[in-house]
Amino acid sequence: MSKPAPSGSITVLAGPTAVGKGTVSTFVRDNYPEVSLSVSATTRSPRPGEIDGVHYHFLSQEQFEQYIEQGAFLEWATVHGLNKYGTLKHTVEEAAAAGKRVLLEIDLQGARQVREALPGAHFVFLAPPSWEELVARLTGRGTESPEEQQRRLETARLELAAESEFDQTIVNEHVDVAAAELVQSMGIAPRTA
Ligand code: 5GP
């Protein structure tokens, strides 16, 4: 097999809030070392257990804006009208240069920007089994206030409508199965337990 072009080694995973993008991408990171999960930058505060440089690069508003001015981001967006999140170009470039398959777990706005910048990347939409299941997952998580949950559901409705923009849809019914489908789309043989 020939070496893929840089953008060909990049897969973008997007989908509505609470669909389980984080769970699926963490599963991939823990079970498929040949995949490099891009560590995003964010202005939001760490949740309990989150480690700087592992889960996110936690930046101040000023630091984030400085990176924007420097053109350091491949993409960035304000998510849920609240905090900024972005993918640093060098994170992706370093992983691709090391021959890794790179996985970006980002929101829809970011996915659209990556499509502009790297049209050769692969775009995967992670869908819930149903709207009711998505609502149950979002409210069941219990980490957000009712106002924040409402805001995220509104975002999710818009995000669900964007499915047709993607190259492929994976339904997240079972995390291990969804992760296997995802790595398969990246050209990696899935391992089953
Ligand atoms: P959370 O705050 O729950 O970790 O993430 C909130 C949302 O931000 C998720 O939908 C996640 O996909 C998105 N997100 C995380 N990192 C990035 C990024 O680098 N860029 C963009 N555009 N969205 C991101």
PDB file of N, CA, C and O in Angstrom, residues 27-35 175-184 187-193:
ATOM      1  N   PHE A  27     -12.142   5.332  23.357  1.00  0.00           N
ATOM      2  CA  PHE A  27     -12.017   3.885  23.142  1.00  0.00           C
ATOM      3  C   PHE A  27     -10.985   3.604  22.055  1.00  0.00           C
ATOM      4  O   PHE A  27     -10.138   2.714  22.202  1.00  0.00           O
ATOM      5  N   VAL A  28     -11.037   4.394  20.994  1.00  0.00           N
ATOM      6  CA  VAL A  28     -10.071   4.213  19.897  1.00  0.00           C
ATOM      7  C   VAL A  28      -8.660   4.509  20.399  1.00  0.00           C
ATOM      8  O   VAL A  28      -7.718   3.743  20.156  1.00  0.00           O
ATOM      9  N   ARG A  29      -8.507   5.592  21.151  1.00  0.00           N
ATOM     10  CA  ARG A  29      -7.175   5.955  21.668  1.00  0.00           C
ATOM     11  C   ARG A  29      -6.611   4.832  22.554  1.00  0.00           C
ATOM     12  O   ARG A  29      -5.430   4.490  22.476  1.00  0.00           O
ATOM     13  N   ASP A  30      -7.474   4.244  23.390  1.00  0.00           N
ATOM     14  CA  ASP A  30      -7.012   3.228  24.335  1.00  0.00           C
ATOM     15  C   ASP A  30      -6.768   1.866  23.701  1.00  0.00           C
ATOM     16  O   ASP A  30      -6.051   1.041  24.259  1.00  0.00           O
ATOM     17  N   ASN A  31      -7.420   1.603  22.558  1.00  0.00           N
ATOM     18  CA  ASN A  31      -7.332   0.261  21.965  1.00  0.00           C
ATOM     19  C   ASN A  31      -6.588   0.194  20.643  1.00  0.00           C
ATOM     20  O   ASN A  31      -6.258  -0.897  20.185  1.00  0.00           O
ATOM     21  N   TYR A  32      -6.348   1.325  20.025  1.00  0.00           N
ATOM     22  CA  TYR A  32      -5.686   1.336  18.717  1.00  0.00           C
ATOM     23  C   TYR A  32      -4.523   2.325  18.757  1.00  0.00           C
ATOM     24  O   TYR A  32      -4.675   3.492  18.378  1.00  0.00           O
ATOM     25  N   PRO A  33      -3.353   1.879  19.218  1.00  0.00           N
ATOM     26  CA  PRO A  33      -2.220   2.803  19.357  1.00  0.00           C
ATOM     27  C   PRO A  33      -1.729   3.366  18.023  1.00  0.00           C
ATOM     28  O   PRO A  33      -0.997   4.367  18.018  1.00  0.00           O
ATOM     29  N   GLU A  34      -2.132   2.761  16.926  1.00  0.00           N
ATOM     30  CA  GLU A  34      -1.726   3.298  15.617  1.00  0.00           C
ATOM     31  C   GLU A  34      -2.508   4.562  15.261  1.00  0.00           C
ATOM     32  O   GLU A  34      -2.194   5.240  14.286  1.00  0.00           O
ATOM     33  N   VAL A  35      -3.535   4.877  16.067  1.00  0.00           N
ATOM     34  CA  VAL A  35      -4.310   6.108  15.844  1.00  0.00           C
ATOM     35  C   VAL A  35      -3.855   7.164  16.836  1.00  0.00           C
ATOM     36  O   VAL A  35      -3.719   6.899  18.033  1.00  0.00           O
ATOM     37  N   VAL A 175     -20.361   1.179  21.877  1.00  0.00           N
ATOM     38  CA  VAL A 175     -19.113   1.930  21.689  1.00  0.00           C
ATOM     39  C   VAL A 175     -18.055   1.110  20.949  1.00  0.00           C
ATOM     40  O   VAL A 175     -17.419   1.611  20.008  1.00  0.00           O
ATOM     41  N   ASP A 176     -17.858  -0.161  21.347  1.00  0.00           N
ATOM     42  CA  ASP A 176     -16.804  -0.955  20.715  1.00  0.00           C
ATOM     43  C   ASP A 176     -17.082  -1.208  19.238  1.00  0.00           C
ATOM     44  O   ASP A 176     -16.158  -1.200  18.410  1.00  0.00           O
ATOM     45  N   VAL A 177     -18.363  -1.381  18.901  1.00  0.00           N
ATOM     46  CA  VAL A 177     -18.729  -1.629  17.503  1.00  0.00           C
ATOM     47  C   VAL A 177     -18.535  -0.350  16.683  1.00  0.00           C
ATOM     48  O   VAL A 177     -17.973  -0.379  15.577  1.00  0.00           O
ATOM     49  N   ALA A 178     -18.975   0.783  17.250  1.00  0.00           N
ATOM     50  CA  ALA A 178     -18.810   2.062  16.550  1.00  0.00           C
ATOM     51  C   ALA A 178     -17.320   2.360  16.350  1.00  0.00           C
ATOM     52  O   ALA A 178     -16.899   2.800  15.274  1.00  0.00           O
ATOM     53  N   ALA A 179     -16.508   2.072  17.376  1.00  0.00           N
ATOM     54  CA  ALA A 179     -15.065   2.315  17.277  1.00  0.00           C
ATOM     55  C   ALA A 179     -14.438   1.413  16.211  1.00  0.00           C
ATOM     56  O   ALA A 179     -13.577   1.859  15.442  1.00  0.00           O
ATOM     57  N   ALA A 180     -14.902   0.161  16.140  1.00  0.00           N
ATOM     58  CA  ALA A 180     -14.384  -0.768  15.128  1.00  0.00           C
ATOM     59  C   ALA A 180     -14.709  -0.259  13.727  1.00  0.00           C
ATOM     60  O   ALA A 180     -13.858  -0.284  12.828  1.00  0.00           O
ATOM     61  N   GLU A 181     -15.932   0.232  13.548  1.00  0.00           N
ATOM     62  CA  GLU A 181     -16.317   0.778  12.234  1.00  0.00           C
ATOM     63  C   GLU A 181     -15.483   2.000  11.892  1.00  0.00           C
ATOM     64  O   GLU A 181     -15.078   2.202  10.746  1.00  0.00           O
ATOM     65  N   LEU A 182     -15.214   2.800  12.916  1.00  0.00           N
ATOM     66  CA  LEU A 182     -14.438   4.018  12.694  1.00  0.00           C
ATOM     67  C   LEU A 182     -13.010   3.695  12.258  1.00  0.00           C
ATOM     68  O   LEU A 182     -12.510   4.250  11.273  1.00  0.00           O
ATOM     69  N   VAL A 183     -12.339   2.797  12.979  1.00  0.00           N
ATOM     70  CA  VAL A 183     -10.950   2.484  12.599  1.00  0.00           C
ATOM     71  C   VAL A 183     -10.901   1.800  11.237  1.00  0.00           C
ATOM     72  O   VAL A 183      -9.972   2.017  10.463  1.00  0.00           O
ATOM     73  N   GLN A 184     -11.925   1.009  10.936  1.00  0.00           N
ATOM     74  CA  GLN A 184     -11.985   0.358   9.627  1.00  0.00           C
ATOM     75  C   GLN A 184     -12.028   1.426   8.526  1.00  0.00           C
ATOM     76  O   GLN A 184     -11.368   1.290   7.503  1.00  0.00           O
ATOM     77  N   GLY A 187      -8.721   2.642   7.580  1.00  0.00           N
ATOM     78  CA  GLY A 187      -7.807   1.688   6.970  1.00  0.00           C
ATOM     79  C   GLY A 187      -7.100   0.800   7.971  1.00  0.00           C
ATOM     80  O   GLY A 187      -6.046   0.227   7.674  1.00  0.00           O
ATOM     81  N   ILE A 188      -7.660   0.665   9.168  1.00  0.00           N
ATOM     82  CA  ILE A 188      -7.049  -0.156  10.217  1.00  0.00           C
ATOM     83  C   ILE A 188      -7.967  -1.362  10.474  1.00  0.00           C
ATOM     84  O   ILE A 188      -9.188  -1.188  10.573  1.00  0.00           O
ATOM     85  N   ALA A 189      -7.369  -2.506  10.606  1.00  0.00           N
ATOM     86  CA  ALA A 189      -8.178  -3.703  10.862  1.00  0.00           C
ATOM     87  C   ALA A 189      -8.740  -3.642  12.264  1.00  0.00           C
ATOM     88  O   ALA A 189      -7.981  -3.511  13.238  1.00  0.00           O
ATOM     89  N   PRO A 190     -10.052  -3.732  12.431  1.00  0.00           N
ATOM     90  CA  PRO A 190     -10.626  -3.677  13.777  1.00  0.00           C
ATOM     91  C   PRO A 190     -10.323  -4.955  14.547  1.00  0.00           C
ATOM     92  O   PRO A 190     -10.274  -6.027  13.962  1.00  0.00           O
ATOM     93  N   ARG A 191     -10.119  -4.799  15.836  1.00  0.00           N
ATOM     94  CA  ARG A 191      -9.912  -5.971  16.694  1.00  0.00           C
ATOM     95  C   ARG A 191     -11.166  -6.152  17.538  1.00  0.00           C
ATOM     96  O   ARG A 191     -11.656  -5.194  18.126  1.00  0.00           O
ATOM     97  N   THR A 192     -11.656  -7.328  17.582  1.00  0.00           N
ATOM     98  CA  THR A 192     -12.843  -7.572  18.407  1.00  0.00           C
ATOM     99  C   THR A 192     -12.451  -8.413  19.605  1.00  0.00           C
ATOM    100  O   THR A 192     -11.550  -9.242  19.528  1.00  0.00           O
ATOM    101  N   ALA A 193     -13.160  -8.184  20.698  1.00  0.00           N
ATOM    102  CA  ALA A 193     -12.831  -8.875  21.957  1.00  0.00           C
ATOM    103  C   ALA A 193     -13.190 -10.345  21.884  1.00  0.00           C
ATOM    104  O   ALA A 193     -14.060 -10.734  21.155  1.00  0.00           O
TER     105      ALA A 193
END
